[in-house]
């Protein structure tokens, strides 16, 4: 009875210790994330402007109605989804290629692993200013190189062209974010046992079969994590767009982040800006949930098969006993 009492007290001590560790972190998250989100959602139902902050009347969902009427929200959503889809897909393919290259037996691979991190270390604002100079029509390096290679006949106005502005921002984001994707995938490859590759080579598997049946399945959790992080980060990307294009030309690069900022701090309509943020949050939650659901489909099937195997094995053991 005394041992049981001691066990309960030890468990209580452990729970108290865990509580002491969790409460400070939870309090920080509450004050830095939770309260601002709740405040923003609350403001989205009121007529709030910077010109009259003291008077905030209820506006009967007028903020949300205005968002859906003017059509700018759907344009911003389309631009955001296009940007995210392009940058994440291209980033993953190139990141996987670089990770495979850096994981192979090439010379100076340790040096290359260090050098590849340089774009990721550069601040986003500096990256935007650097690529604005590279895309400059008169003396930019991009136009010079393309003209020397006879790929274009005349200099292009990359950041003011309706068709080229968004691809220019995508190239800039790709240059800066590609190292993170590559290093994360490379870290996952480092955890795959060499014995598996050796067994595959003995069985006569080629590089493509090894990639499809060993590397990618073993990297599933890494791929899920790093691509989800990339989706979230790019979905809320603001500095590159604001510095390089300001949302132009003609709203061709106006993402949800730019649209929300312009509405709240340029047009001074904080209530409508908060409503945009609330819809933005809902869309992000839906996309993240759908993404996790798609990745968990195979896991559920594998776990079910594993449970059935364990059950059948235990039944066989009982029969043998």
mmCIF file of C-alpha atoms in Angstrom:
data_model
loop_
_atom_site.group_PDB
_atom_site.id
_atom_site.type_symbol
_atom_site.label_atom_id
_atom_site.label_comp_id
_atom_site.label_asym_id
_atom_site.label_seq_id
_atom_site.Cartn_x
_atom_site.Cartn_y
_atom_site.Cartn_z
ATOM 1 C CA UNK A 1 0.000 0.000 0.000
ATOM 2 C CA UNK A 2 2.934 2.277 0.802
ATOM 3 C CA UNK A 3 4.564 1.467 -2.563
ATOM 4 C CA UNK A 4 1.341 2.339 -4.352
ATOM 5 C CA UNK A 5 1.150 5.613 -2.464
ATOM 6 C CA UNK A 6 4.748 6.396 -3.357
ATOM 7 C CA UNK A 7 3.990 5.574 -7.004
ATOM 8 C CA UNK A 8 1.077 8.012 -7.084
ATOM 9 C CA UNK A 9 3.131 10.748 -5.479
ATOM 10 C CA UNK A 10 5.967 10.236 -7.954
ATOM 11 C CA UNK A 11 3.490 10.415 -10.825
ATOM 12 C CA UNK A 12 2.056 13.606 -9.380
ATOM 13 C CA UNK A 13 5.539 15.072 -9.118
ATOM 14 C CA UNK A 14 6.238 14.206 -12.735
ATOM 15 C CA UNK A 15 2.988 15.795 -13.856
ATOM 16 C CA UNK A 16 3.710 18.914 -11.804
ATOM 17 C CA UNK A 17 7.191 19.138 -13.308
ATOM 18 C CA UNK A 18 5.791 18.798 -16.836
ATOM 19 C CA UNK A 19 3.172 21.413 -16.040
ATOM 20 C CA UNK A 20 5.856 23.837 -14.878
ATOM 21 C CA UNK A 21 7.696 23.313 -18.142
ATOM 22 C CA UNK A 22 4.625 23.690 -20.364
ATOM 23 C CA UNK A 23 2.895 26.656 -18.680
ATOM 24 C CA UNK A 24 5.562 29.301 -19.506
ATOM 25 C CA UNK A 25 5.719 28.216 -23.152
ATOM 26 C CA UNK A 26 1.927 28.105 -23.370
ATOM 27 C CA UNK A 27 1.689 31.582 -21.806
ATOM 28 C CA UNK A 28 4.163 32.999 -24.331
ATOM 29 C CA UNK A 29 2.215 31.441 -27.231
ATOM 30 C CA UNK A 30 -1.046 32.750 -25.791
ATOM 31 C CA UNK A 31 0.166 36.349 -25.529
ATOM 32 C CA UNK A 32 2.140 36.425 -28.778
ATOM 33 C CA UNK A 33 -0.133 34.344 -31.038
ATOM 34 C CA UNK A 34 -3.442 33.472 -29.402
ATOM 35 C CA UNK A 35 -4.540 36.912 -28.219
ATOM 36 C CA UNK A 36 -3.589 38.729 -31.481
ATOM 37 C CA UNK A 37 -5.506 36.126 -33.528
ATOM 38 C CA UNK A 38 -8.594 36.458 -31.329
ATOM 39 C CA UNK A 39 -8.307 40.262 -31.421
ATOM 40 C CA UNK A 40 -7.977 40.239 -35.213
ATOM 41 C CA UNK A 41 -11.025 38.004 -35.663
ATOM 42 C CA UNK A 42 -12.961 40.231 -33.239
ATOM 43 C CA UNK A 43 -12.011 43.374 -35.197
ATOM 44 C CA UNK A 44 -13.164 41.797 -38.463
ATOM 45 C CA UNK A 45 -16.809 42.201 -37.369
ATOM 46 C CA UNK A 46 -16.506 45.923 -36.649
ATOM 47 C CA UNK A 47 -15.941 49.118 -38.595
ATOM 48 C CA UNK A 48 -12.401 49.938 -37.459
ATOM 49 C CA UNK A 49 -10.210 52.560 -39.139
ATOM 50 C CA UNK A 50 -7.045 54.366 -38.076
ATOM 51 C CA UNK A 51 -8.886 57.665 -38.441
ATOM 52 C CA UNK A 52 -11.321 56.907 -35.593
ATOM 53 C CA UNK A 53 -10.004 54.174 -33.324
ATOM 54 C CA UNK A 54 -12.210 55.062 -30.349
ATOM 55 C CA UNK A 55 -15.489 54.469 -32.200
ATOM 56 C CA UNK A 56 -15.806 50.895 -33.483
ATOM 57 C CA UNK A 57 -19.434 50.109 -34.429
ATOM 58 C CA UNK A 58 -20.696 46.666 -35.376
ATOM 59 C CA UNK A 59 -21.134 46.566 -39.159
ATOM 60 C CA UNK A 60 -23.243 43.442 -39.756
ATOM 61 C CA UNK A 61 -20.535 41.451 -41.621
ATOM 62 C CA UNK A 62 -19.995 44.375 -44.019
ATOM 63 C CA UNK A 63 -16.231 43.701 -44.032
ATOM 64 C CA UNK A 64 -16.713 40.176 -45.335
ATOM 65 C CA UNK A 65 -19.405 41.269 -47.784
ATOM 66 C CA UNK A 66 -17.090 43.951 -49.161
ATOM 67 C CA UNK A 67 -14.284 41.427 -49.630
ATOM 68 C CA UNK A 68 -16.437 39.129 -51.746
ATOM 69 C CA UNK A 69 -17.999 41.990 -53.739
ATOM 70 C CA UNK A 70 -14.895 43.809 -54.959
ATOM 71 C CA UNK A 71 -13.255 40.684 -56.393
ATOM 72 C CA UNK A 72 -9.736 41.669 -55.286
ATOM 73 C CA UNK A 73 -9.702 38.883 -52.713
ATOM 74 C CA UNK A 74 -10.135 36.156 -55.322
ATOM 75 C CA UNK A 75 -7.419 37.679 -57.513
ATOM 76 C CA UNK A 76 -5.059 37.784 -54.524
ATOM 77 C CA UNK A 77 -5.973 34.200 -53.625
ATOM 78 C CA UNK A 78 -5.333 33.061 -57.212
ATOM 79 C CA UNK A 79 -1.931 34.781 -57.295
ATOM 80 C CA UNK A 80 -1.027 33.319 -53.896
ATOM 81 C CA UNK A 81 -1.995 29.767 -54.850
ATOM 82 C CA UNK A 82 -0.173 30.038 -58.182
ATOM 83 C CA UNK A 83 2.951 31.318 -56.486
ATOM 84 C CA UNK A 84 2.872 28.671 -53.738
ATOM 85 C CA UNK A 85 2.236 25.799 -56.151
ATOM 86 C CA UNK A 86 5.048 26.874 -58.485
ATOM 87 C CA UNK A 87 7.672 27.664 -55.860
ATOM 88 C CA UNK A 88 7.066 24.574 -53.704
ATOM 89 C CA UNK A 89 6.984 22.115 -56.622
ATOM 90 C CA UNK A 90 10.076 23.551 -58.354
ATOM 91 C CA UNK A 91 11.845 23.888 -55.030
ATOM 92 C CA UNK A 92 11.174 20.261 -54.133
ATOM 93 C CA UNK A 93 12.380 18.864 -57.471
ATOM 94 C CA UNK A 94 15.573 20.937 -57.511
ATOM 95 C CA UNK A 95 16.117 20.412 -53.779
ATOM 96 C CA UNK A 96 15.844 16.644 -54.191
ATOM 97 C CA UNK A 97 18.307 16.734 -57.090
ATOM 98 C CA UNK A 98 20.828 18.795 -55.094
ATOM 99 C CA UNK A 99 20.396 16.581 -52.030
ATOM 100 C CA UNK A 100 21.063 13.457 -54.109
ATOM 101 C CA UNK A 101 24.121 15.144 -55.624
ATOM 102 C CA UNK A 102 25.497 16.236 -52.247
ATOM 103 C CA UNK A 103 24.816 12.777 -50.822
ATOM 104 C CA UNK A 104 26.853 11.082 -53.577
ATOM 105 C CA UNK A 105 30.602 10.526 -53.622
ATOM 106 C CA UNK A 106 31.600 13.767 -55.327
ATOM 107 C CA UNK A 107 34.761 15.707 -54.559
ATOM 108 C CA UNK A 108 34.610 18.674 -52.180
ATOM 109 C CA UNK A 109 31.044 17.792 -51.135
ATOM 110 C CA UNK A 110 31.647 19.201 -47.629
ATOM 111 C CA UNK A 111 32.620 22.527 -49.194
ATOM 112 C CA UNK A 112 29.559 22.486 -51.435
ATOM 113 C CA UNK A 113 27.304 21.712 -48.454
ATOM 114 C CA UNK A 114 28.635 24.851 -46.794
ATOM 115 C CA UNK A 115 28.464 27.106 -49.848
ATOM 116 C CA UNK A 116 24.887 26.119 -50.659
ATOM 117 C CA UNK A 117 23.729 27.677 -47.384
ATOM 118 C CA UNK A 118 24.852 31.188 -48.357
ATOM 119 C CA UNK A 119 21.566 32.245 -50.087
ATOM 120 C CA UNK A 120 19.571 31.011 -47.103
ATOM 121 C CA UNK A 121 21.727 33.056 -44.700
ATOM 122 C CA UNK A 122 21.151 36.267 -46.662
ATOM 123 C CA UNK A 123 18.188 38.254 -45.213
ATOM 124 C CA UNK A 124 15.044 38.352 -47.321
ATOM 125 C CA UNK A 125 15.219 42.133 -47.785
ATOM 126 C CA UNK A 126 18.815 41.926 -49.019
ATOM 127 C CA UNK A 127 17.837 39.116 -51.404
ATOM 128 C CA UNK A 128 15.013 41.246 -52.813
ATOM 129 C CA UNK A 129 17.294 44.249 -53.361
ATOM 130 C CA UNK A 130 19.994 42.058 -54.914
ATOM 131 C CA UNK A 131 17.611 40.493 -57.425
ATOM 132 C CA UNK A 132 16.024 43.858 -58.200
ATOM 133 C CA UNK A 133 19.470 44.930 -59.392
ATOM 134 C CA UNK A 134 19.930 41.689 -61.342
ATOM 135 C CA UNK A 135 16.558 42.179 -63.072
ATOM 136 C CA UNK A 136 17.202 45.860 -63.816
ATOM 137 C CA UNK A 137 16.330 46.501 -67.518
ATOM 138 C CA UNK A 138 19.299 48.705 -68.498
ATOM 139 C CA UNK A 139 22.287 47.257 -66.639
ATOM 140 C CA UNK A 140 20.927 44.087 -64.990
ATOM 141 C CA UNK A 141 22.970 40.904 -65.236
ATOM 142 C CA UNK A 142 19.968 38.726 -66.177
ATOM 143 C CA UNK A 143 19.223 40.639 -69.367
ATOM 144 C CA UNK A 144 22.921 40.766 -70.259
ATOM 145 C CA UNK A 145 23.403 37.004 -69.915
ATOM 146 C CA UNK A 146 20.192 36.157 -71.805
ATOM 147 C CA UNK A 147 21.135 38.511 -74.637
ATOM 148 C CA UNK A 148 24.641 37.053 -74.851
ATOM 149 C CA UNK A 149 23.098 33.585 -75.133
ATOM 150 C CA UNK A 150 20.722 34.895 -77.842
ATOM 151 C CA UNK A 151 17.694 33.863 -75.766
ATOM 152 C CA UNK A 152 16.180 37.356 -75.940
ATOM 153 C CA UNK A 153 16.566 40.113 -78.532
ATOM 154 C CA UNK A 154 15.985 43.134 -76.283
ATOM 155 C CA UNK A 155 16.157 43.835 -72.536
ATOM 156 C CA UNK A 156 13.073 42.807 -70.574
ATOM 157 C CA UNK A 157 11.331 44.892 -67.921
ATOM 158 C CA UNK A 158 11.049 41.935 -65.580
ATOM 159 C CA UNK A 159 9.404 43.561 -62.581
ATOM 160 C CA UNK A 160 6.997 45.781 -64.522
ATOM 161 C CA UNK A 161 5.936 43.298 -67.175
ATOM 162 C CA UNK A 162 2.487 41.755 -66.628
ATOM 163 C CA UNK A 163 3.687 38.277 -67.580
ATOM 164 C CA UNK A 164 7.201 38.346 -66.094
ATOM 165 C CA UNK A 165 6.751 40.001 -62.689
ATOM 166 C CA UNK A 166 5.485 36.908 -60.870
ATOM 167 C CA UNK A 167 8.092 34.547 -62.422
ATOM 168 C CA UNK A 168 10.805 37.037 -61.399
ATOM 169 C CA UNK A 169 9.655 36.919 -57.778
ATOM 170 C CA UNK A 170 9.459 33.104 -57.959
ATOM 171 C CA UNK A 171 13.075 32.942 -59.167
ATOM 172 C CA UNK A 172 14.171 35.179 -56.286
ATOM 173 C CA UNK A 173 12.279 33.091 -53.715
ATOM 174 C CA UNK A 174 13.664 29.903 -55.241
ATOM 175 C CA UNK A 175 17.255 31.174 -54.995
ATOM 176 C CA UNK A 176 16.820 31.987 -51.319
ATOM 177 C CA UNK A 177 14.743 28.998 -50.150
ATOM 178 C CA UNK A 178 16.303 26.170 -52.167
ATOM 179 C CA UNK A 179 19.182 25.614 -49.683
ATOM 180 C CA UNK A 180 16.752 24.907 -46.838
ATOM 181 C CA UNK A 181 14.883 22.296 -48.877
ATOM 182 C CA UNK A 182 18.118 20.680 -50.035
ATOM 183 C CA UNK A 183 19.702 20.501 -46.597
ATOM 184 C CA UNK A 184 16.566 19.099 -44.966
ATOM 185 C CA UNK A 185 16.265 16.368 -47.606
ATOM 186 C CA UNK A 186 19.997 15.695 -47.352
ATOM 187 C CA UNK A 187 19.671 15.286 -43.583
ATOM 188 C CA UNK A 188 16.970 12.683 -44.159
ATOM 189 C CA UNK A 189 19.137 10.825 -46.670
ATOM 190 C CA UNK A 190 21.958 10.694 -44.150
ATOM 191 C CA UNK A 191 19.692 8.660 -41.861
ATOM 192 C CA UNK A 192 19.017 5.925 -44.440
ATOM 193 C CA UNK A 193 21.121 2.832 -43.794
ATOM 194 C CA UNK A 194 23.710 2.047 -46.453
ATOM 195 C CA UNK A 195 22.852 -1.643 -46.056
ATOM 196 C CA UNK A 196 19.540 -1.033 -47.831
ATOM 197 C CA UNK A 197 21.296 0.426 -50.852
ATOM 198 C CA UNK A 198 23.823 -2.387 -50.805
ATOM 199 C CA UNK A 199 21.041 -4.989 -50.784
ATOM 200 C CA UNK A 200 19.330 -3.193 -53.668
ATOM 201 C CA UNK A 201 22.519 -3.197 -55.725
ATOM 202 C CA UNK A 202 22.994 -6.923 -55.061
ATOM 203 C CA UNK A 203 19.426 -7.543 -56.275
ATOM 204 C CA UNK A 204 20.241 -5.657 -59.483
ATOM 205 C CA UNK A 205 18.225 -2.464 -58.832
ATOM 206 C CA UNK A 206 19.218 0.593 -60.881
ATOM 207 C CA UNK A 207 19.365 4.196 -59.635
ATOM 208 C CA UNK A 208 15.787 4.995 -60.585
ATOM 209 C CA UNK A 209 14.424 1.916 -58.797
ATOM 210 C CA UNK A 210 16.564 2.705 -55.756
ATOM 211 C CA UNK A 211 15.225 6.262 -55.695
ATOM 212 C CA UNK A 212 11.578 5.223 -56.069
ATOM 213 C CA UNK A 213 11.561 2.209 -53.738
ATOM 214 C CA UNK A 214 14.107 3.129 -51.055
ATOM 215 C CA UNK A 215 15.047 6.816 -50.934
ATOM 216 C CA UNK A 216 11.640 8.456 -51.414
ATOM 217 C CA UNK A 217 9.685 6.072 -49.120
ATOM 218 C CA UNK A 218 12.298 6.501 -46.387
ATOM 219 C CA UNK A 219 12.162 10.294 -46.837
ATOM 220 C CA UNK A 220 8.362 10.451 -46.578
ATOM 221 C CA UNK A 221 8.277 12.149 -43.156
ATOM 222 C CA UNK A 222 11.050 14.578 -44.142
ATOM 223 C CA UNK A 223 9.244 15.446 -47.378
ATOM 224 C CA UNK A 224 5.964 15.961 -45.539
ATOM 225 C CA UNK A 225 7.546 18.277 -42.971
ATOM 226 C CA UNK A 226 9.751 20.370 -45.240
ATOM 227 C CA UNK A 227 7.129 20.861 -47.948
ATOM 228 C CA UNK A 228 4.472 21.830 -45.398
ATOM 229 C CA UNK A 229 6.876 24.385 -43.890
ATOM 230 C CA UNK A 230 7.566 25.702 -47.393
ATOM 231 C CA UNK A 231 3.838 25.965 -48.167
ATOM 232 C CA UNK A 232 3.156 27.920 -44.979
ATOM 233 C CA UNK A 233 6.161 30.219 -45.358
ATOM 234 C CA UNK A 234 5.390 31.047 -48.980
ATOM 235 C CA UNK A 235 1.658 31.410 -48.346
ATOM 236 C CA UNK A 236 2.438 34.332 -46.042
ATOM 237 C CA UNK A 237 5.362 35.714 -48.076
ATOM 238 C CA UNK A 238 5.347 39.520 -47.882
ATOM 239 C CA UNK A 239 8.848 41.097 -48.053
ATOM 240 C CA UNK A 240 9.823 39.850 -51.532
ATOM 241 C CA UNK A 241 6.567 40.978 -53.140
ATOM 242 C CA UNK A 242 6.381 44.310 -51.364
ATOM 243 C CA UNK A 243 10.001 45.314 -52.047
ATOM 244 C CA UNK A 244 10.289 43.990 -55.608
ATOM 245 C CA UNK A 245 6.876 44.815 -57.090
ATOM 246 C CA UNK A 246 4.636 46.330 -54.407
ATOM 247 C CA UNK A 247 1.860 44.077 -55.679
ATOM 248 C CA UNK A 248 2.058 45.413 -59.242
ATOM 249 C CA UNK A 249 1.877 45.711 -62.110
ATOM 250 C CA UNK A 250 -1.936 45.896 -62.152
ATOM 251 C CA UNK A 251 -2.188 43.554 -59.115
ATOM 252 C CA UNK A 252 -0.430 40.735 -60.994
ATOM 253 C CA UNK A 253 1.695 40.063 -57.904
ATOM 254 C CA UNK A 254 -0.832 41.065 -55.241
ATOM 255 C CA UNK A 255 -0.923 38.140 -52.843
ATOM 256 C CA UNK A 256 -3.133 37.829 -49.770
ATOM 257 C CA UNK A 257 -0.322 39.302 -47.675
ATOM 258 C CA UNK A 258 -0.052 42.365 -49.939
ATOM 259 C CA UNK A 259 -3.830 42.720 -50.186
ATOM 260 C CA UNK A 260 -4.251 42.563 -46.422
ATOM 261 C CA UNK A 261 -1.449 45.086 -45.821
ATOM 262 C CA UNK A 262 -2.751 47.574 -48.403
ATOM 263 C CA UNK A 263 -6.283 47.343 -47.054
ATOM 264 C CA UNK A 264 -5.287 47.801 -43.413
ATOM 265 C CA UNK A 265 -2.387 50.273 -43.593
ATOM 266 C CA UNK A 266 -2.719 52.024 -46.960
ATOM 267 C CA UNK A 267 -6.502 52.352 -47.117
ATOM 268 C CA UNK A 268 -6.560 52.553 -43.272
ATOM 269 C CA UNK A 269 -9.435 50.041 -43.066
ATOM 270 C CA UNK A 270 -8.320 47.830 -40.175
ATOM 271 C CA UNK A 271 -11.650 46.016 -39.936
ATOM 272 C CA UNK A 272 -11.576 44.818 -43.542
ATOM 273 C CA UNK A 273 -7.886 44.007 -43.236
ATOM 274 C CA UNK A 274 -8.656 41.863 -40.189
ATOM 275 C CA UNK A 275 -11.441 40.122 -42.137
ATOM 276 C CA UNK A 276 -8.961 39.297 -44.905
ATOM 277 C CA UNK A 277 -6.614 37.903 -42.274
ATOM 278 C CA UNK A 278 -9.392 35.759 -40.793
ATOM 279 C CA UNK A 279 -10.246 34.260 -44.202
ATOM 280 C CA UNK A 280 -6.540 33.830 -44.853
ATOM 281 C CA UNK A 281 -6.197 31.870 -41.602
ATOM 282 C CA UNK A 282 -9.151 29.607 -42.459
ATOM 283 C CA UNK A 283 -7.699 28.855 -45.904
ATOM 284 C CA UNK A 284 -4.311 28.024 -44.397
ATOM 285 C CA UNK A 285 -5.880 25.659 -41.850
ATOM 286 C CA UNK A 286 -7.878 23.908 -44.582
ATOM 287 C CA UNK A 287 -4.828 23.525 -46.831
ATOM 288 C CA UNK A 288 -2.665 22.223 -43.977
ATOM 289 C CA UNK A 289 -5.356 19.769 -42.865
ATOM 290 C CA UNK A 290 -5.891 18.513 -46.411
ATOM 291 C CA UNK A 291 -2.148 18.166 -46.923
ATOM 292 C CA UNK A 292 -1.727 16.151 -43.712
ATOM 293 C CA UNK A 293 -4.737 14.037 -44.632
ATOM 294 C CA UNK A 294 -3.258 13.167 -48.028
ATOM 295 C CA UNK A 295 0.032 12.120 -46.458
ATOM 296 C CA UNK A 296 -1.696 10.072 -43.755
ATOM 297 C CA UNK A 297 -3.667 7.932 -46.231
ATOM 298 C CA UNK A 298 -0.766 5.583 -46.886
ATOM 299 C CA UNK A 299 0.261 5.612 -43.228
ATOM 300 C CA UNK A 300 -3.197 4.458 -42.132
ATOM 301 C CA UNK A 301 -3.097 1.590 -44.647
ATOM 302 C CA UNK A 302 0.394 0.573 -43.532
ATOM 303 C CA UNK A 303 -0.529 0.747 -39.843
ATOM 304 C CA UNK A 304 -3.639 -1.344 -40.485
ATOM 305 C CA UNK A 305 -1.613 -3.958 -42.309
ATOM 306 C CA UNK A 306 0.950 -3.956 -39.518
ATOM 307 C CA UNK A 307 -1.730 -4.515 -36.888
ATOM 308 C CA UNK A 308 -3.221 -7.359 -38.892
ATOM 309 C CA UNK A 309 0.209 -8.939 -39.216
ATOM 310 C CA UNK A 310 0.824 -8.654 -35.483
ATOM 311 C CA UNK A 311 -2.595 -10.152 -34.706
ATOM 312 C CA UNK A 312 -2.097 -13.053 -37.116
ATOM 313 C CA UNK A 313 1.353 -13.652 -35.688
ATOM 314 C CA UNK A 314 0.032 -13.696 -32.124
ATOM 315 C CA UNK A 315 -2.752 -16.109 -33.151
ATOM 316 C CA UNK A 316 -0.206 -18.432 -34.732
ATOM 317 C CA UNK A 317 1.919 -18.286 -31.575
ATOM 318 C CA UNK A 318 -1.122 -19.169 -29.433
ATOM 319 C CA UNK A 319 -1.955 -22.104 -31.720
ATOM 320 C CA UNK A 320 1.625 -23.342 -31.615
ATOM 321 C CA UNK A 321 1.645 -23.038 -27.821
#
